[in-house]
mmCIF file of C-alpha atoms in Angstrom:
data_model
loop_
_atom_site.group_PDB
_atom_site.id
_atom_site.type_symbol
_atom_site.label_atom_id
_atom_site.label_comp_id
_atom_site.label_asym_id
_atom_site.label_seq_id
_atom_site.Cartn_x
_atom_site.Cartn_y
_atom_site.Cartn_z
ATOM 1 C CA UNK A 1 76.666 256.004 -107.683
ATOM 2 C CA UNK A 2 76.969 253.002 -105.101
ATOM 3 C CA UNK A 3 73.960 254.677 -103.232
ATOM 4 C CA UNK A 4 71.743 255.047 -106.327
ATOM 5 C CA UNK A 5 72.263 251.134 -106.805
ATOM 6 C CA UNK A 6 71.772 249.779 -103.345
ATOM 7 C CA UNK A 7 68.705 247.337 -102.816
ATOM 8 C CA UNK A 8 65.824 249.503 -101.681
ATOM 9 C CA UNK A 9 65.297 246.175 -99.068
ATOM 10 C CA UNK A 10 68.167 246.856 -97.533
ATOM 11 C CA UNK A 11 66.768 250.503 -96.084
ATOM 12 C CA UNK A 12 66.587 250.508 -92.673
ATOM 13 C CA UNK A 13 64.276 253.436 -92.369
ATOM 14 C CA UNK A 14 61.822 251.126 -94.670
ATOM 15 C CA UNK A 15 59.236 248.873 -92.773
ATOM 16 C CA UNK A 16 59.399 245.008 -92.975
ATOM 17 C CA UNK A 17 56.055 243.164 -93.331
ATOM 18 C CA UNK A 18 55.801 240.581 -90.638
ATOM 19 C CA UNK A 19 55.050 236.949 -91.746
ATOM 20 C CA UNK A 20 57.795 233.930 -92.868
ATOM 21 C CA UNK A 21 58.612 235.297 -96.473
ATOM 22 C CA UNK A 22 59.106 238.930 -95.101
ATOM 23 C CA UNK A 23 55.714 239.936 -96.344
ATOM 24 C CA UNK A 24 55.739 238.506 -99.804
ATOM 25 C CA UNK A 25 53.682 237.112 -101.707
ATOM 26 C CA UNK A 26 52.942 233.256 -100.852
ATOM 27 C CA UNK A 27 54.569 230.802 -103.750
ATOM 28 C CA UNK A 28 51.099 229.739 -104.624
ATOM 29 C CA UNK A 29 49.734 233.444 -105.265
ATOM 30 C CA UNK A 30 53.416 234.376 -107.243
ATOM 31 C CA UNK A 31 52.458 230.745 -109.722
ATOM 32 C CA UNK A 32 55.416 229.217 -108.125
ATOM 33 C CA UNK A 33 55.575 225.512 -107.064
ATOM 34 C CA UNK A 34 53.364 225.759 -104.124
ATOM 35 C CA UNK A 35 49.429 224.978 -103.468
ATOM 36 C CA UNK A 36 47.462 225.754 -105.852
ATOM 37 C CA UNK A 37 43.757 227.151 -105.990
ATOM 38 C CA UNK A 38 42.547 224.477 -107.928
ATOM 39 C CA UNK A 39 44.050 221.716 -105.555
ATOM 40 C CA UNK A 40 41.636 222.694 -102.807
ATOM 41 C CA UNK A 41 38.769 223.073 -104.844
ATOM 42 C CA UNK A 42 39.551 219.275 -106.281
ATOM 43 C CA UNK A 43 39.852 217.834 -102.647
ATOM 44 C CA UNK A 44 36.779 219.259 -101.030
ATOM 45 C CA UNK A 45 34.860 218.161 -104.159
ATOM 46 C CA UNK A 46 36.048 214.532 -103.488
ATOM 47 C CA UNK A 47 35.485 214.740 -99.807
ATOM 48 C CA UNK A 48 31.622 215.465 -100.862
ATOM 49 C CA UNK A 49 31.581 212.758 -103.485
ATOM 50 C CA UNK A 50 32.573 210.321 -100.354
ATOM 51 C CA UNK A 51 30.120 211.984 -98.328
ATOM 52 C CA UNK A 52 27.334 212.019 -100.339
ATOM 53 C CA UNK A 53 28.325 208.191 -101.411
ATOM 54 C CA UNK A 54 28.232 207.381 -97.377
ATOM 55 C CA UNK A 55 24.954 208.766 -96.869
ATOM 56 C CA UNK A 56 23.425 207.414 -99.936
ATOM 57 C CA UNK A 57 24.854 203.459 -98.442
ATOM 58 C CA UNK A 58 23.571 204.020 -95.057
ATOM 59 C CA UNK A 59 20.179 205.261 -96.820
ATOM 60 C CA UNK A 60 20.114 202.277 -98.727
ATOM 61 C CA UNK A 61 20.294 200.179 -95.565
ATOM 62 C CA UNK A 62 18.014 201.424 -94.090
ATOM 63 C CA UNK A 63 15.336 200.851 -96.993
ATOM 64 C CA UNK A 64 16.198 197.361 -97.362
ATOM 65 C CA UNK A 65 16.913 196.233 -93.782
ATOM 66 C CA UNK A 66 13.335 196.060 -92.478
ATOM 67 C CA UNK A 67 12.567 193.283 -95.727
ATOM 68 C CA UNK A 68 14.987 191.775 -94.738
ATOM 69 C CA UNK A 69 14.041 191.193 -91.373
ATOM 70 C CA UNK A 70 10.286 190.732 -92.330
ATOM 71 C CA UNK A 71 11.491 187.278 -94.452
ATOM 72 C CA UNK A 72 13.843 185.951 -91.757
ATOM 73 C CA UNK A 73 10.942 186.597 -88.926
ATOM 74 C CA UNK A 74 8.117 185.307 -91.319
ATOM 75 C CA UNK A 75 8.957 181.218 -90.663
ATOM 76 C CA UNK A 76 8.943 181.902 -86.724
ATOM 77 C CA UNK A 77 5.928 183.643 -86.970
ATOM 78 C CA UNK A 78 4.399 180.670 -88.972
ATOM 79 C CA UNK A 79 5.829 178.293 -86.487
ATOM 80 C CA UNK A 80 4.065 180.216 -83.454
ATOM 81 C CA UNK A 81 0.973 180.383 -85.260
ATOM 82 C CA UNK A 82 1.173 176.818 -85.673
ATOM 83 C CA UNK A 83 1.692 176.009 -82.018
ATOM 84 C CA UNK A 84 -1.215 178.257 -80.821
ATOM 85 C CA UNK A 85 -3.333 176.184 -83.586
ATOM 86 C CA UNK A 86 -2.568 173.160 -82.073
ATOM 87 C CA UNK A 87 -2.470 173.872 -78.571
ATOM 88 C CA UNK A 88 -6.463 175.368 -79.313
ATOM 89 C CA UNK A 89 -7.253 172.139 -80.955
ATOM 90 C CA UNK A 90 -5.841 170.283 -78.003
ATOM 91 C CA UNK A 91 -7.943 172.058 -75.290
ATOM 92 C CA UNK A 92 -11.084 171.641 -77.699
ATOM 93 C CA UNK A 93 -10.446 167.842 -77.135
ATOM 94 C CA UNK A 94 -9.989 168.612 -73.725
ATOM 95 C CA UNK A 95 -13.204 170.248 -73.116
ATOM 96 C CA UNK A 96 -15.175 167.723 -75.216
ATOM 97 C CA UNK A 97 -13.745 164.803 -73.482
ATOM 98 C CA UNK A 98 -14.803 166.607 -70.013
ATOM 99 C CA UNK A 99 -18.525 166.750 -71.724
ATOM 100 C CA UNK A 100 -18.740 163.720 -72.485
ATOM 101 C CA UNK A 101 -17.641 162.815 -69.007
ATOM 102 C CA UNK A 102 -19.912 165.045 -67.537
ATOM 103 C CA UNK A 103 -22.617 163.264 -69.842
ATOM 104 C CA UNK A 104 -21.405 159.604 -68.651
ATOM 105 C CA UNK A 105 -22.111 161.071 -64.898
ATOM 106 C CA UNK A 106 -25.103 162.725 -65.160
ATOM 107 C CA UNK A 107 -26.423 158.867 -66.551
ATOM 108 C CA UNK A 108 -24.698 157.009 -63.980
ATOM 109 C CA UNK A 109 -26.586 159.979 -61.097
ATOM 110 C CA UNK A 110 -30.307 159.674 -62.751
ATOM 111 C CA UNK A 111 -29.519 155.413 -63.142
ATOM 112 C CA UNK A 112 -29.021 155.296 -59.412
ATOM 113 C CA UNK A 113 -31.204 157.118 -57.956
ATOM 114 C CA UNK A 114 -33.933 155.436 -60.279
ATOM 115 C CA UNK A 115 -33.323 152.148 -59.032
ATOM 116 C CA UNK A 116 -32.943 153.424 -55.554
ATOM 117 C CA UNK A 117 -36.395 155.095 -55.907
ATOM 118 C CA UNK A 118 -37.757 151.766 -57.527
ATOM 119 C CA UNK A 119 -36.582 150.487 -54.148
ATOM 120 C CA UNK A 120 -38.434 153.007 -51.805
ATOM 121 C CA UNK A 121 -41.648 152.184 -53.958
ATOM 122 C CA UNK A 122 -41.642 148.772 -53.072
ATOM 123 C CA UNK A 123 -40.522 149.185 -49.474
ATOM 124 C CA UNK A 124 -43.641 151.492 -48.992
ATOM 125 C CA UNK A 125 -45.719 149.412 -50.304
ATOM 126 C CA UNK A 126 -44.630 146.901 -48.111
ATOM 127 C CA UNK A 127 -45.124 148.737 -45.285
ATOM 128 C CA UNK A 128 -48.824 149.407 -46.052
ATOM 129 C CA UNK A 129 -49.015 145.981 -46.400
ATOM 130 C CA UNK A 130 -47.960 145.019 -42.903
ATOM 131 C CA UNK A 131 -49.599 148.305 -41.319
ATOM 132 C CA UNK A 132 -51.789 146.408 -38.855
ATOM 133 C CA UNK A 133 -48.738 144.971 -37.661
ATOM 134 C CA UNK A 134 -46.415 147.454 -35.807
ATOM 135 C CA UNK A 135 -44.239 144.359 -34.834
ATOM 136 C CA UNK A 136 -42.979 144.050 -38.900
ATOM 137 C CA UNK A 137 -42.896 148.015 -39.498
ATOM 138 C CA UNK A 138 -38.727 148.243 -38.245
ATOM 139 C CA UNK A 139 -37.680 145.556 -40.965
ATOM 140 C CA UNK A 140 -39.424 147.457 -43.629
ATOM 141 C CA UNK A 141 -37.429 151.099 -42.828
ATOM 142 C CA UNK A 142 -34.263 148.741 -42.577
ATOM 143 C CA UNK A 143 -34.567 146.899 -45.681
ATOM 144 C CA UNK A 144 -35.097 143.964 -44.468
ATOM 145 C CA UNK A 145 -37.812 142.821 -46.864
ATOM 146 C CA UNK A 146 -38.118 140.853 -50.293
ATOM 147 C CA UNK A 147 -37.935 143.325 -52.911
ATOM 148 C CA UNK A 148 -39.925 141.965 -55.965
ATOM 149 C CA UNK A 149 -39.718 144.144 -58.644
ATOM 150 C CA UNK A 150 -36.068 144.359 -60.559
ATOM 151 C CA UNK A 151 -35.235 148.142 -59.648
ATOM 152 C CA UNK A 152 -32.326 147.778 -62.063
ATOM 153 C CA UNK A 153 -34.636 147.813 -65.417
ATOM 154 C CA UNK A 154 -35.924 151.054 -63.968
ATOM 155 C CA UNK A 155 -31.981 152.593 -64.052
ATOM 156 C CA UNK A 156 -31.580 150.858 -67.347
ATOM 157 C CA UNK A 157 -34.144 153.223 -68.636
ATOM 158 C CA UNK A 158 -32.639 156.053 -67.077
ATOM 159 C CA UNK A 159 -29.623 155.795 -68.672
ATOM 160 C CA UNK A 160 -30.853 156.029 -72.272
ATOM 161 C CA UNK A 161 -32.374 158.891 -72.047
ATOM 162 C CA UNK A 162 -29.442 160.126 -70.746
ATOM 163 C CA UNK A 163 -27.225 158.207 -74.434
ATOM 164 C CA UNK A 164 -25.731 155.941 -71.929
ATOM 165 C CA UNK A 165 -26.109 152.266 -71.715
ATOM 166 C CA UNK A 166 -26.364 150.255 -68.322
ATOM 167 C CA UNK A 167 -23.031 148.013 -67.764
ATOM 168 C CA UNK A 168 -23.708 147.426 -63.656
ATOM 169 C CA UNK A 169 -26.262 147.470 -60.979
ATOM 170 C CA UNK A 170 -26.550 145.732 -57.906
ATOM 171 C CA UNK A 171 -27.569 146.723 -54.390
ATOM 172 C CA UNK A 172 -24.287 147.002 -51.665
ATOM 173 C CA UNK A 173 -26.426 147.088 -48.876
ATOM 174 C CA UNK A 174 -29.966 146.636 -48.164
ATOM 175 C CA UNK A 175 -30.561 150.353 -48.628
ATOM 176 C CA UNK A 176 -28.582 151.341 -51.263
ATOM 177 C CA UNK A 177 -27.792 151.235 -55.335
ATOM 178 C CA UNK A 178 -24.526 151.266 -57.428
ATOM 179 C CA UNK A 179 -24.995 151.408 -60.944
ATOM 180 C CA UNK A 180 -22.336 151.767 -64.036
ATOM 181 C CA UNK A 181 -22.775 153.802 -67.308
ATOM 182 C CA UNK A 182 -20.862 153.899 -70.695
ATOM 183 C CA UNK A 183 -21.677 156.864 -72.736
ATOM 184 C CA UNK A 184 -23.177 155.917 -76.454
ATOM 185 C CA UNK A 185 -21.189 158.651 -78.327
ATOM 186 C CA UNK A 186 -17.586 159.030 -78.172
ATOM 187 C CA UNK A 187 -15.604 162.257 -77.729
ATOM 188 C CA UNK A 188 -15.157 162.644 -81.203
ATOM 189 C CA UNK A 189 -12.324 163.443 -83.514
ATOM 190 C CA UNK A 190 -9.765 165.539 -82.332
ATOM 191 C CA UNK A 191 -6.101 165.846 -82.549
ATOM 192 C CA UNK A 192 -5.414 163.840 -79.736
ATOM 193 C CA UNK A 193 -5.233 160.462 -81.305
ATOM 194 C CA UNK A 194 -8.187 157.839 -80.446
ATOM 195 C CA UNK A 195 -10.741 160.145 -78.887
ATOM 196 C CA UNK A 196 -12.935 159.134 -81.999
ATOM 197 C CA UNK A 197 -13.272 155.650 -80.129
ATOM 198 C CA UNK A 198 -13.452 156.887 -76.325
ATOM 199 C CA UNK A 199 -16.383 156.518 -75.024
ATOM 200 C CA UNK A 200 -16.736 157.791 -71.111
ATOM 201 C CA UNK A 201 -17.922 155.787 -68.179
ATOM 202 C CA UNK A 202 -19.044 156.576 -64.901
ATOM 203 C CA UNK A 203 -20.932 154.922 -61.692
ATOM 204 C CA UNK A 204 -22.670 156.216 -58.919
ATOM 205 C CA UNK A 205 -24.324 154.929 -55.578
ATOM 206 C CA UNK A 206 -27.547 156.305 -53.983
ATOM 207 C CA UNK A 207 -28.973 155.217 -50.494
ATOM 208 C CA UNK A 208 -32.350 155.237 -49.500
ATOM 209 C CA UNK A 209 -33.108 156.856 -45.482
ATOM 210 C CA UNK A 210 -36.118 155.821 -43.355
ATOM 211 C CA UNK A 211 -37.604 158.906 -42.392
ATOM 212 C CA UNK A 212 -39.662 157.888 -39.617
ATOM 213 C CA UNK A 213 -39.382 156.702 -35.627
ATOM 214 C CA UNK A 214 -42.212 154.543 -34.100
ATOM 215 C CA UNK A 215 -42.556 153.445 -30.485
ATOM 216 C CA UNK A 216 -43.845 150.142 -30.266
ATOM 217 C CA UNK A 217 -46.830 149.580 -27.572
ATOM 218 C CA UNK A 218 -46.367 147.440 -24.624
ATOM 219 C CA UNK A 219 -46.331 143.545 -24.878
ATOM 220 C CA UNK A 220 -49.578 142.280 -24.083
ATOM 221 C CA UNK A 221 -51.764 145.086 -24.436
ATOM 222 C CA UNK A 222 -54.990 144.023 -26.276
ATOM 223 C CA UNK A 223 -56.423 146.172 -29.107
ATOM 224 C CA UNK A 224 -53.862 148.878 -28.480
ATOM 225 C CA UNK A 225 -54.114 151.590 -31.764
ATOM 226 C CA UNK A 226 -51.597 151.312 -33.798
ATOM 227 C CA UNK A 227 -48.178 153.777 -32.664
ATOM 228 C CA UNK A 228 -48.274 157.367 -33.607
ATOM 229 C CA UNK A 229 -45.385 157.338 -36.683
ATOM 230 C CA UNK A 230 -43.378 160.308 -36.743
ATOM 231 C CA UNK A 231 -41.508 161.554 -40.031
ATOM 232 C CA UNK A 232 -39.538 164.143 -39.733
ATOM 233 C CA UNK A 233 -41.514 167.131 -38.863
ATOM 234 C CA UNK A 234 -44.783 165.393 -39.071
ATOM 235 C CA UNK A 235 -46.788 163.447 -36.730
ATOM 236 C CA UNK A 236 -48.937 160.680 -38.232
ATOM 237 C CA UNK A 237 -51.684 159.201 -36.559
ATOM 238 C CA UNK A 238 -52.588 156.203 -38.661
ATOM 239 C CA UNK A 239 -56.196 155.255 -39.615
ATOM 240 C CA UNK A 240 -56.162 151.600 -41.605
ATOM 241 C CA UNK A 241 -59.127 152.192 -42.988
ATOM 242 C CA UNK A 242 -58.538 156.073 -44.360
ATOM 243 C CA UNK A 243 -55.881 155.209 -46.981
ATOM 244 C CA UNK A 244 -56.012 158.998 -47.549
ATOM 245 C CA UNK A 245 -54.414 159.947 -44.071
ATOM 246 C CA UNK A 246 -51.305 157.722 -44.572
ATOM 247 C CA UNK A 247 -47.828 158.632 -45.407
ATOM 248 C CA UNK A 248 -46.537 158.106 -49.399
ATOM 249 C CA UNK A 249 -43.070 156.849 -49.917
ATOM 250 C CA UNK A 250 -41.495 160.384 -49.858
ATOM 251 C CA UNK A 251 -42.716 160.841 -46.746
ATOM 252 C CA UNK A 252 -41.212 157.578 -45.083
ATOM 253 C CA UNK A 253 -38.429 157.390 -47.100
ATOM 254 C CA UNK A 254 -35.852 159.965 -48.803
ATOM 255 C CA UNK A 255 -33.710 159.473 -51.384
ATOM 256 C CA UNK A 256 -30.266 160.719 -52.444
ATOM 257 C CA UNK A 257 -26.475 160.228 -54.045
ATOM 258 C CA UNK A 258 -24.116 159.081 -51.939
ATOM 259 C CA UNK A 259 -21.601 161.448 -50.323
#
């Protein structure tokens, strides 16, 4: 009877199941106090939920980042285009200053070399007037005659048609003019402050060359013709009496700005 009763376990010619609980059923499968199916299930539902919630955050800042951005960039931006406003404006000034300058020159140029061409003028015709007279010719190419007419009325008008007024002229040397311009418009308004008053000024010098060589005849020779003048390339053999034949002004003299 002891036989019939004994645990059917405890059978050695029975097989064990491996495993911890000797091949049992795990607590949570037998309803005991164990994990349960549900507890997994609730777990991996919050992990989503925090998932989801992450991505929808990072999502989020990444919408509203760039705006954000945009408005703190948007005073810099206004501030650069500010500076490359003003530095145009400043190099408009610039360049119309420069023109106006160039305008003052240009006067000041055309003044001189009027008056130094009024000059030449009136040292040919002083030549012509002492032709017979070889002896006098070498103070005429040097400047060594009275000049009658006022050469500087001659740059005067020279510089208004060039808006400029006439502030100097006078002669350095005997072959040679200086004159001084101020320009009748100013630069203008700008954002450099003042400009609308600056007016430009300017001078300039031009010299007057003799052109021509002479050889005088010998002392004492009576009715000797009068010396062969050469002018550069040219070789002038002078006839009084043939006004036609003689050298003009550009051919005795040339004139030019000083270097």
């Amino acid at each position: 009877m002891v036989q019939h009763h004994r645990d059917v376990s405890d059978d050695p010619r029975r097989p064990r199941r491996q495993g911890a609980d000797g091949g049992g059923v795990p607590r949570h499968h037998r309803g005991g106090r164990g994990d349960r199916a549900g507890d997994h299930r609730d777990e991996h539902r919050a992990d989503d939920l925090r998932r989801d919630h992450l991505e929808d955050l990072r999502g989020h800042r990444r919408l509203t980042r760039p705006g954000r951005d945009a408005g703190q960039a948007f005073p810099i931006y206004l501030t650069v285009v500010a500076g490359l406003l003003f530095l145009a404006f400043a190099y408009l000034a610039v360049g119309q200053a420069a023109v106006n300058r160039g305008g003052a020159q240009t006067a000041a140029d055309a003044s001189a070399l009027a008056a130094a061409q009024d000059v030449r003028d009136q040292l040919a015709g002083q030549w012509l007037k002492v032709l017979r007279d070889p002896a006098k010719w070498q103070d005429v190419f040097d400047g060594r005659t009275p000049i009658l007419g006022d050469p500087c009325a001659r740059a005067g008008e020279l510089a208004a048609r060039n808006d400029a007024r006439l502030t100097a002229c006078s002669p350095p040397g005997p072959l040679e003019y200086r004159t001084e311009v101020r320009t009748d418009k100013s630069v203008g308004r700008s954002v450099v402050p003042g400009t609308e008053k600056f007016r430009s000024t300017a001078s300039a010098t031009a010299e007057i060359e003799p052109l021509c060589t002479f050889e005088l005849p010998a002392e004492g020779a009576a009715k000797a013709p009068l010396p062969r003048l050469t002018c550069k390339d040219r070789v002038w053999d002078l006839e009084p009496d043939d006004p036609s034949g003689l050298p003009g002004p550009d051919d005795l003299f040339d004139v030019h700005l000083a270097d």
